[in-house]
mmCIF file of C-alpha atoms and ligand atoms in Angstrom:
data_model
loop_
_atom_site.group_PDB
_atom_site.id
_atom_site.type_symbol
_atom_site.label_atom_id
_atom_site.label_comp_id
_atom_site.label_asym_id
_atom_site.label_seq_id
_atom_site.Cartn_x
_atom_site.Cartn_y
_atom_site.Cartn_z
ATOM 1 C CA MET A 1 -0.146 -0.188 -0.111
ATOM 2 C CA LYS A 2 1.515 3.752 -1.330
ATOM 3 C CA GLN A 3 0.301 6.584 0.290
ATOM 4 C CA ARG A 4 -1.726 8.909 -2.160
ATOM 5 C CA GLY A 5 -0.089 12.926 -2.561
ATOM 6 C CA ILE A 6 -2.086 15.726 -3.310
ATOM 7 C CA SER A 7 -1.432 15.963 -7.523
ATOM 8 C CA SER A 8 -2.637 19.064 -8.025
ATOM 9 C CA PHE A 9 -2.256 22.266 -4.460
ATOM 10 C CA ALA A 10 -5.073 24.362 -6.813
ATOM 11 C CA GLY A 11 -7.953 25.456 -4.106
ATOM 12 C CA GLN A 12 -6.385 23.092 -1.405
ATOM 13 C CA ARG A 13 -6.306 24.016 1.602
ATOM 14 C CA ILE A 14 -2.729 24.351 3.667
ATOM 15 C CA TRP A 15 -1.708 25.286 7.617
ATOM 16 C CA ILE A 16 1.609 26.764 7.530
ATOM 17 C CA ILE A 17 3.702 26.800 10.846
ATOM 18 C CA GLY A 18 6.956 28.216 10.800
ATOM 19 C CA ALA A 19 5.952 30.493 8.121
ATOM 20 C CA SER A 20 7.533 33.333 7.854
ATOM 21 C CA SER A 21 10.606 32.699 7.321
ATOM 22 C CA GLY A 22 13.876 30.830 5.410
ATOM 23 C CA ILE A 23 11.699 27.455 3.998
ATOM 24 C CA GLY A 24 8.485 28.134 5.342
ATOM 25 C CA GLU A 25 8.070 31.113 3.822
ATOM 26 C CA ALA A 26 10.140 29.873 -0.176
ATOM 27 C CA CYS A 27 6.734 26.729 0.359
ATOM 28 C CA ALA A 28 4.012 29.732 0.759
ATOM 29 C CA LYS A 29 4.909 31.918 -1.752
ATOM 30 C CA ALA A 30 4.720 29.166 -4.025
ATOM 31 C CA LEU A 31 2.087 27.734 -2.591
ATOM 32 C CA ILE A 32 0.631 30.590 -3.433
ATOM 33 C CA LYS A 33 1.482 30.884 -6.451
ATOM 34 C CA ALA A 34 0.701 27.054 -7.565
ATOM 35 C CA GLY A 35 -3.411 28.114 -6.358
ATOM 36 C CA ALA A 36 -3.297 27.184 -2.955
ATOM 37 C CA LYS A 37 -5.442 28.415 -0.036
ATOM 38 C CA VAL A 38 -3.042 29.523 2.767
ATOM 39 C CA ALA A 39 -3.339 30.310 6.246
ATOM 40 C CA LEU A 40 0.069 31.522 7.557
ATOM 41 C CA SER A 41 1.565 30.550 11.628
ATOM 42 C CA SER A 42 4.781 31.781 13.240
ATOM 43 C CA ARG A 43 5.457 35.001 15.619
ATOM 44 C CA ARG A 44 6.169 37.220 13.311
ATOM 45 C CA ILE A 45 2.527 38.930 12.405
ATOM 46 C CA GLU A 46 3.954 41.472 10.695
ATOM 47 C CA ARG A 47 6.284 39.616 8.317
ATOM 48 C CA LEU A 48 3.470 36.603 7.486
ATOM 49 C CA THR A 49 0.605 39.518 7.343
ATOM 50 C CA ALA A 50 2.870 41.182 4.360
ATOM 51 C CA LEU A 51 3.629 37.215 2.653
ATOM 52 C CA ALA A 52 -0.157 37.981 2.267
ATOM 53 C CA ALA A 53 -1.093 40.935 1.570
ATOM 54 C CA GLN A 54 -0.638 38.712 -2.027
ATOM 55 C CA GLN A 55 -3.376 37.392 -1.892
ATOM 56 C CA ASP A 56 -6.943 36.115 0.169
ATOM 57 C CA THR A 57 -4.720 34.526 3.052
ATOM 58 C CA LEU A 58 -4.843 33.265 6.401
ATOM 59 C CA VAL A 59 -2.869 35.119 9.071
ATOM 60 C CA LEU A 60 -2.926 33.115 12.605
ATOM 61 C CA PRO A 61 -0.255 34.333 14.493
ATOM 62 C CA LEU A 62 0.928 31.539 17.365
ATOM 63 C CA ASP A 63 3.828 30.687 19.123
ATOM 64 C CA VAL A 64 4.307 26.558 18.629
ATOM 65 C CA THR A 65 4.983 26.735 22.300
ATOM 66 C CA ASN A 66 1.310 27.119 22.786
ATOM 67 C CA GLN A 67 -1.157 24.676 23.152
ATOM 68 C CA GLU A 68 -3.706 27.527 24.147
ATOM 69 C CA GLN A 69 -2.419 29.260 20.512
ATOM 70 C CA ILE A 70 -1.777 26.760 18.374
ATOM 71 C CA THR A 71 -5.848 25.209 19.318
ATOM 72 C CA ASN A 72 -7.081 28.955 18.713
ATOM 73 C CA ALA A 73 -5.426 28.947 14.950
ATOM 74 C CA TYR A 74 -7.410 26.219 14.038
ATOM 75 C CA GLN A 75 -10.684 26.625 15.020
ATOM 76 C CA THR A 76 -10.104 29.879 13.458
ATOM 77 C CA LEU A 77 -9.256 28.304 9.946
ATOM 78 C CA LEU A 78 -12.058 25.351 10.969
ATOM 79 C CA GLN A 79 -14.342 28.077 11.556
ATOM 80 C CA CYS A 80 -12.981 29.688 7.913
ATOM 81 C CA TRP A 81 -12.049 26.799 5.359
ATOM 82 C CA GLY A 82 -14.474 24.186 7.415
ATOM 83 C CA GLY A 83 -11.298 22.282 6.990
ATOM 84 C CA LEU A 84 -7.861 21.614 6.472
ATOM 85 C CA ASP A 85 -6.743 19.082 3.314
ATOM 86 C CA LEU A 86 -2.216 19.207 4.672
ATOM 87 C CA MET A 87 -1.357 20.928 8.405
ATOM 88 C CA LEU A 88 2.863 21.617 7.089
ATOM 89 C CA PHE A 89 5.146 22.044 9.823
ATOM 90 C CA VAL A 90 8.111 23.791 9.208
ATOM 91 C CA SER A 91 9.252 26.052 12.149
ATOM 92 C CA GLY A 92 12.162 25.339 14.139
ATOM 93 C CA VAL A 93 15.359 26.342 16.430
ATOM 94 C CA TYR A 94 18.594 26.131 15.399
ATOM 95 C CA THR A 95 20.656 26.865 18.488
ATOM 96 C CA PRO A 96 24.183 25.466 17.851
ATOM 97 C CA LEU A 97 25.554 22.706 21.169
ATOM 98 C CA ARG A 98 28.672 21.119 22.729
ATOM 99 C CA ALA A 99 29.119 19.104 24.896
ATOM 100 C CA ASP A 100 31.996 22.101 26.411
ATOM 101 C CA ASN A 101 29.319 24.949 25.827
ATOM 102 C CA PHE A 102 26.186 22.060 26.920
ATOM 103 C CA ASP A 103 22.950 24.204 28.618
ATOM 104 C CA PHE A 104 19.656 22.367 29.939
ATOM 105 C CA GLU A 105 17.314 25.770 29.464
ATOM 106 C CA ILE A 106 18.792 25.822 25.852
ATOM 107 C CA ALA A 107 18.012 21.487 25.043
ATOM 108 C CA LYS A 108 14.685 22.687 26.857
ATOM 109 C CA LYS A 109 13.849 25.272 24.822
ATOM 110 C CA THR A 110 15.123 23.263 21.401
ATOM 111 C CA ILE A 111 12.524 20.184 22.242
ATOM 112 C CA ASP A 112 9.422 21.975 23.339
ATOM 113 C CA ALA A 113 9.114 24.030 19.629
ATOM 114 C CA ASN A 114 10.878 21.330 17.812
ATOM 115 C CA LEU A 115 9.715 18.432 19.106
ATOM 116 C CA LEU A 116 6.431 19.110 21.611
ATOM 117 C CA GLY A 117 5.295 22.185 18.650
ATOM 118 C CA PRO A 118 4.901 19.418 15.507
ATOM 119 C CA MET A 119 4.003 17.490 18.406
ATOM 120 C CA ARG A 120 1.350 20.105 19.434
ATOM 121 C CA ALA A 121 -0.229 20.881 16.036
ATOM 122 C CA VAL A 122 -0.103 17.405 15.965
ATOM 123 C CA ALA A 123 -3.071 16.861 17.830
ATOM 124 C CA VAL A 124 -4.947 19.775 17.291
ATOM 125 C CA VAL A 125 -5.729 18.449 13.255
ATOM 126 C CA LEU A 126 -5.001 14.837 14.140
ATOM 127 C CA PRO A 127 -9.238 13.601 15.239
ATOM 128 C CA GLU A 128 -10.990 15.610 12.554
ATOM 129 C CA MET A 129 -9.061 15.010 9.700
ATOM 130 C CA LEU A 130 -9.333 11.021 10.933
ATOM 131 C CA LYS A 131 -13.525 11.921 11.520
ATOM 132 C CA ARG A 132 -12.809 12.407 7.340
ATOM 133 C CA GLN A 133 -10.617 9.209 6.636
ATOM 134 C CA SER A 134 -8.371 12.259 4.807
ATOM 135 C CA GLY A 135 -5.933 15.053 5.056
ATOM 136 C CA HIS A 136 -1.838 15.780 5.009
ATOM 137 C CA ILE A 137 0.097 16.670 7.741
ATOM 138 C CA ALA A 138 4.368 17.265 6.655
ATOM 139 C CA ILE A 139 6.497 18.022 8.915
ATOM 140 C CA VAL A 140 10.241 19.361 9.575
ATOM 141 C CA GLY A 141 13.059 17.675 10.999
ATOM 142 C CA SER A 142 16.262 18.270 9.154
ATOM 143 C CA VAL A 143 20.041 15.270 8.818
ATOM 144 C CA ALA A 144 20.428 15.924 11.866
ATOM 145 C CA GLY A 145 18.251 13.683 13.038
ATOM 146 C CA TYR A 146 20.195 10.891 10.554
ATOM 147 C CA SER A 147 23.108 10.639 13.709
ATOM 148 C CA GLY A 148 25.215 12.311 16.221
ATOM 149 C CA LEU A 149 26.933 15.385 14.255
ATOM 150 C CA PRO A 150 29.102 18.295 15.477
ATOM 151 C CA LYS A 151 27.014 21.312 17.641
ATOM 152 C CA ALA A 152 24.036 19.386 17.442
ATOM 153 C CA LEU A 153 24.162 18.574 21.272
ATOM 154 C CA ALA A 154 19.704 19.378 20.946
ATOM 155 C CA TYR A 155 19.252 20.059 18.041
ATOM 156 C CA GLY A 156 20.311 16.418 16.367
ATOM 157 C CA PRO A 157 18.087 15.046 19.538
ATOM 158 C CA SER A 158 14.883 16.882 18.916
ATOM 159 C CA LYS A 159 15.772 16.297 15.096
ATOM 160 C CA ALA A 160 16.151 12.788 15.481
ATOM 161 C CA ALA A 161 12.773 12.418 17.486
ATOM 162 C CA ILE A 162 10.845 13.495 14.558
ATOM 163 C CA ILE A 163 12.184 10.647 12.432
ATOM 164 C CA ASN A 164 11.153 8.222 14.935
ATOM 165 C CA PHE A 165 7.589 10.501 15.717
ATOM 166 C CA CYS A 166 7.481 9.992 11.442
ATOM 167 C CA GLU A 167 7.079 6.564 11.245
ATOM 168 C CA THR A 168 4.979 6.485 13.609
ATOM 169 C CA LEU A 169 2.557 8.308 12.863
ATOM 170 C CA TYR A 170 3.474 7.227 9.320
ATOM 171 C CA TYR A 171 2.591 3.536 10.897
ATOM 172 C CA ASP A 172 -0.295 4.895 12.188
ATOM 173 C CA LEU A 173 -2.090 6.980 9.322
ATOM 174 C CA LEU A 174 -2.228 4.509 6.004
ATOM 175 C CA PRO A 175 -4.044 2.837 6.857
ATOM 176 C CA LYS A 176 -6.452 5.614 7.853
ATOM 177 C CA GLY A 177 -6.221 7.623 4.398
ATOM 178 C CA ILE A 178 -4.022 10.254 6.118
ATOM 179 C CA GLY A 179 -0.729 11.131 4.489
ATOM 180 C CA VAL A 180 2.516 12.160 5.840
ATOM 181 C CA HIS A 181 5.885 13.348 5.176
ATOM 182 C CA MET A 182 8.436 13.799 6.775
ATOM 183 C CA ILE A 183 10.858 15.784 5.892
ATOM 184 C CA SER A 184 14.619 15.750 5.847
ATOM 185 C CA PRO A 185 16.413 19.017 4.741
ATOM 186 C CA GLY A 186 20.244 19.110 4.228
ATOM 187 C CA PHE A 187 21.917 22.778 4.513
ATOM 188 C CA VAL A 188 19.223 25.632 3.183
ATOM 189 C CA ALA A 189 20.695 28.721 2.738
ATOM 190 C CA THR A 190 18.697 30.741 5.447
ATOM 191 C CA GLU A 191 18.122 33.477 8.448
ATOM 192 C CA ALA A 192 18.860 29.890 10.465
ATOM 193 C CA THR A 193 21.758 29.159 8.749
ATOM 194 C CA ALA A 194 23.111 32.729 8.307
ATOM 195 C CA GLN A 195 24.689 31.880 11.672
ATOM 196 C CA ASN A 196 27.325 28.957 10.443
ATOM 197 C CA ASP A 197 30.723 29.651 10.317
ATOM 198 C CA PHE A 198 32.037 26.984 8.219
ATOM 199 C CA GLU A 199 31.037 26.024 5.035
ATOM 200 C CA MET A 200 28.024 24.141 4.269
ATOM 201 C CA PRO A 201 27.844 20.955 1.905
ATOM 202 C CA ALA A 202 25.941 21.232 -0.986
ATOM 203 C CA LEU A 203 24.542 24.036 0.890
ATOM 204 C CA ILE A 204 20.969 25.187 -1.127
ATOM 205 C CA SER A 205 18.907 27.875 -1.652
ATOM 206 C CA ALA A 206 15.243 28.300 0.048
ATOM 207 C CA GLU A 207 13.712 28.153 -2.281
ATOM 208 C CA GLU A 208 14.851 24.571 -4.287
ATOM 209 C CA ALA A 209 13.719 23.663 -0.614
ATOM 210 C CA ALA A 210 10.325 24.535 -0.945
ATOM 211 C CA THR A 211 10.634 22.572 -4.568
ATOM 212 C CA GLU A 212 11.609 19.996 -3.599
ATOM 213 C CA ILE A 213 9.018 19.310 -0.166
ATOM 214 C CA LEU A 214 6.462 20.326 -3.179
ATOM 215 C CA LYS A 215 7.114 17.561 -5.473
ATOM 216 C CA GLY A 216 7.334 15.363 -2.903
ATOM 217 C CA ILE A 217 4.000 16.280 -0.857
ATOM 218 C CA GLN A 218 2.890 15.541 -4.406
ATOM 219 C CA VAL A 219 4.384 11.848 -5.897
ATOM 220 C CA GLY A 220 2.535 11.710 -1.733
ATOM 221 C CA GLU A 221 6.480 9.917 -1.324
ATOM 222 C CA PHE A 222 6.935 9.385 2.776
ATOM 223 C CA ASP A 223 10.392 10.220 3.213
ATOM 224 C CA ILE A 224 11.521 13.442 1.173
ATOM 225 C CA HIS A 225 15.608 14.291 1.697
ATOM 226 C CA PHE A 226 17.720 17.135 0.079
ATOM 227 C CA PRO A 227 19.525 17.522 -2.071
ATOM 228 C CA LYS A 228 20.681 13.876 -2.496
ATOM 229 C CA ARG A 229 24.444 14.373 -2.502
ATOM 230 C CA PHE A 230 24.119 15.165 0.829
ATOM 231 C CA SER A 231 20.766 13.683 2.408
ATOM 232 C CA GLY A 232 21.970 10.127 0.431
ATOM 233 C CA PHE A 233 25.162 10.327 1.763
ATOM 234 C CA LEU A 234 23.903 10.489 5.345
ATOM 235 C CA LYS A 235 21.772 7.774 4.777
ATOM 236 C CA PHE A 236 25.357 5.373 4.009
ATOM 237 C CA LEU A 237 27.206 7.119 6.922
ATOM 238 C CA ARG A 238 24.045 6.198 10.181
ATOM 239 C CA ILE A 239 24.189 2.343 9.285
ATOM 240 C CA LEU A 240 28.147 2.045 9.097
ATOM 241 C CA PRO A 241 29.513 0.438 12.099
ATOM 242 C CA TYR A 242 30.171 3.749 14.747
ATOM 243 C CA PRO A 243 34.114 3.122 14.300
ATOM 244 C CA ILE A 244 34.097 3.610 10.704
ATOM 245 C CA TYR A 245 31.013 6.292 11.551
ATOM 246 C CA PHE A 246 32.804 8.292 13.433
ATOM 247 C CA TRP A 247 36.424 7.773 11.981
ATOM 248 C CA ILE A 248 34.970 9.326 9.323
ATOM 249 C CA LEU A 249 33.776 12.668 10.757
ATOM 250 C CA ARG A 250 36.798 13.095 13.309
ATOM 251 C CA ARG A 251 38.237 12.681 9.273
ATOM 252 C CA PHE A 252 36.293 14.794 8.067
ATOM 253 C CA VAL A 253 34.330 17.065 9.965
ATOM 254 C CA LYS A 254 36.748 19.798 10.672
ATOM 255 C CA ILE A 255 33.913 22.028 13.082
HETATM 256 N N1 NAP B 301 18.253 25.945 7.291
HETATM 257 C C1 NAP B 301 19.170 24.963 6.646
HETATM 258 O O1 NAP B 301 19.217 23.857 6.356
HETATM 259 C C2 NAP B 301 17.183 23.315 7.826
HETATM 260 C C3 NAP B 301 18.581 21.810 7.183
HETATM 261 C C4 NAP B 301 17.702 20.784 7.715
HETATM 262 C C5 NAP B 301 16.313 21.123 9.117
HETATM 263 N N2 NAP B 301 16.302 22.376 8.675
HETATM 264 C C6 NAP B 301 14.711 22.854 9.521
HETATM 265 O O2 NAP B 301 13.469 23.545 8.634
HETATM 266 C C7 NAP B 301 12.646 24.401 9.174
HETATM 267 C C8 NAP B 301 12.530 25.461 8.800
HETATM 268 O O3 NAP B 301 14.000 26.194 9.205
HETATM 269 P P1 NAP B 301 14.586 27.824 8.677
HETATM 270 O O4 NAP B 301 16.141 27.124 7.468
HETATM 271 O O5 NAP B 301 13.364 27.936 7.165
HETATM 272 O O6 NAP B 301 14.718 28.410 9.333
HETATM 273 P P2 NAP B 301 13.694 30.350 9.873
HETATM 274 O O7 NAP B 301 14.420 30.585 8.259
HETATM 275 O O8 NAP B 301 15.042 30.381 10.745
HETATM 276 O O9 NAP B 301 12.845 30.059 9.949
HETATM 277 C C9 NAP B 301 12.227 29.149 11.222
HETATM 278 C C10 NAP B 301 10.821 29.271 11.383
HETATM 279 O O10 NAP B 301 10.081 29.260 12.567
HETATM 280 C C11 NAP B 301 9.663 29.953 12.703
HETATM 281 N N3 NAP B 301 9.454 29.405 14.763
HETATM 282 C C12 NAP B 301 10.838 29.530 15.207
HETATM 283 N N4 NAP B 301 9.868 29.095 16.409
HETATM 284 C C13 NAP B 301 9.083 29.328 16.676
HETATM 285 C C14 NAP B 301 7.861 29.323 17.589
HETATM 286 N N5 NAP B 301 8.293 29.374 18.786
HETATM 287 N N6 NAP B 301 6.580 29.508 17.386
HETATM 288 C C15 NAP B 301 6.379 29.981 15.625
HETATM 289 N N7 NAP B 301 7.042 29.695 15.057
HETATM 290 C C16 NAP B 301 8.865 29.829 15.472
HETATM 291 C C17 NAP B 301 9.806 30.764 12.392
HETATM 292 O O11 NAP B 301 8.657 32.342 12.809
HETATM 293 P P3 NAP B 301 8.880 33.513 14.414
HETATM 294 O O12 NAP B 301 10.471 34.042 13.901
HETATM 295 O O13 NAP B 301 8.272 34.134 12.942
HETATM 296 O O14 NAP B 301 7.743 32.757 14.799
HETATM 297 C C18 NAP B 301 10.515 30.605 10.982
HETATM 298 O O15 NAP B 301 8.696 31.122 9.828
HETATM 299 C C19 NAP B 301 13.138 24.235 11.028
HETATM 300 O O16 NAP B 301 12.569 22.803 11.427
HETATM 301 C C20 NAP B 301 14.031 23.693 10.649
HETATM 302 O O17 NAP B 301 14.252 23.236 11.646
HETATM 303 C C21 NAP B 301 16.345 23.951 8.292
#
């Protein structure tokens, strides 16, 4: 059994959480262009409003760490649209952390935003989708969730858990007619990566990332990862025995 995709985005009701910049903003622009009905969420309302000015679009500001705000935004969306076809959760935060500057408060905030955030949103949209036996849930994780990498002492675990969460959702929801899309980008040039002080291999633009994401959702792909030359290599690394994995990491990753 393979899950169905969304062959055309025209007229589809799509909620993008984390739409104010980077990958989420690029997805929003592409979906608006494709004729989708789009609802934009994140904290920076002025950026969402500027994006929405391009079309008749819902602006639903929220903080993903706040359950009540997510629930209220979804209720508004339902009142306006009567249903939801795709929840695209892009929001995420990244603070470089290594063992010598490990900070539990940063770790807690990272898990709250990157893992509990998507879980809150899924908990809110699932009952209606299950009732209708249709809809799609897409969550942006990261290739940093594949296996342990430097400077990702909180970010890595938050994204590793997203992989497990999506796998389990996919297992449960495939027979129910609900699509699940796990999105694992490599390096993408955005505000989040502008802070990186090292050369990012296989760096792509947010627009290229959006193209990959929307293409994957259209064909019903569960495991959407890109760019393949980088994500494919990391997938290979994670199946190696640990001594070889860590040897390669120490030999070639100079950060
Ligand atoms: N860029 C990369 O190389 C890369 C690689 C792999 C995975 N990713 C993942 O891709 C996703 C998007 O990242 P990006 O690079 O596009 O970063 P970005 O430009 O910094 O965008 C992050 C988005 O998340 C939103 N956000 C952050 N915290 C939030 C909160 N508490 N509540 C609501 N919204 C929140 C931000 O909006 P507000 O500030 O307006 O709230 C913004 O719209 C993230 O999940 C990231 O982990 C990125």
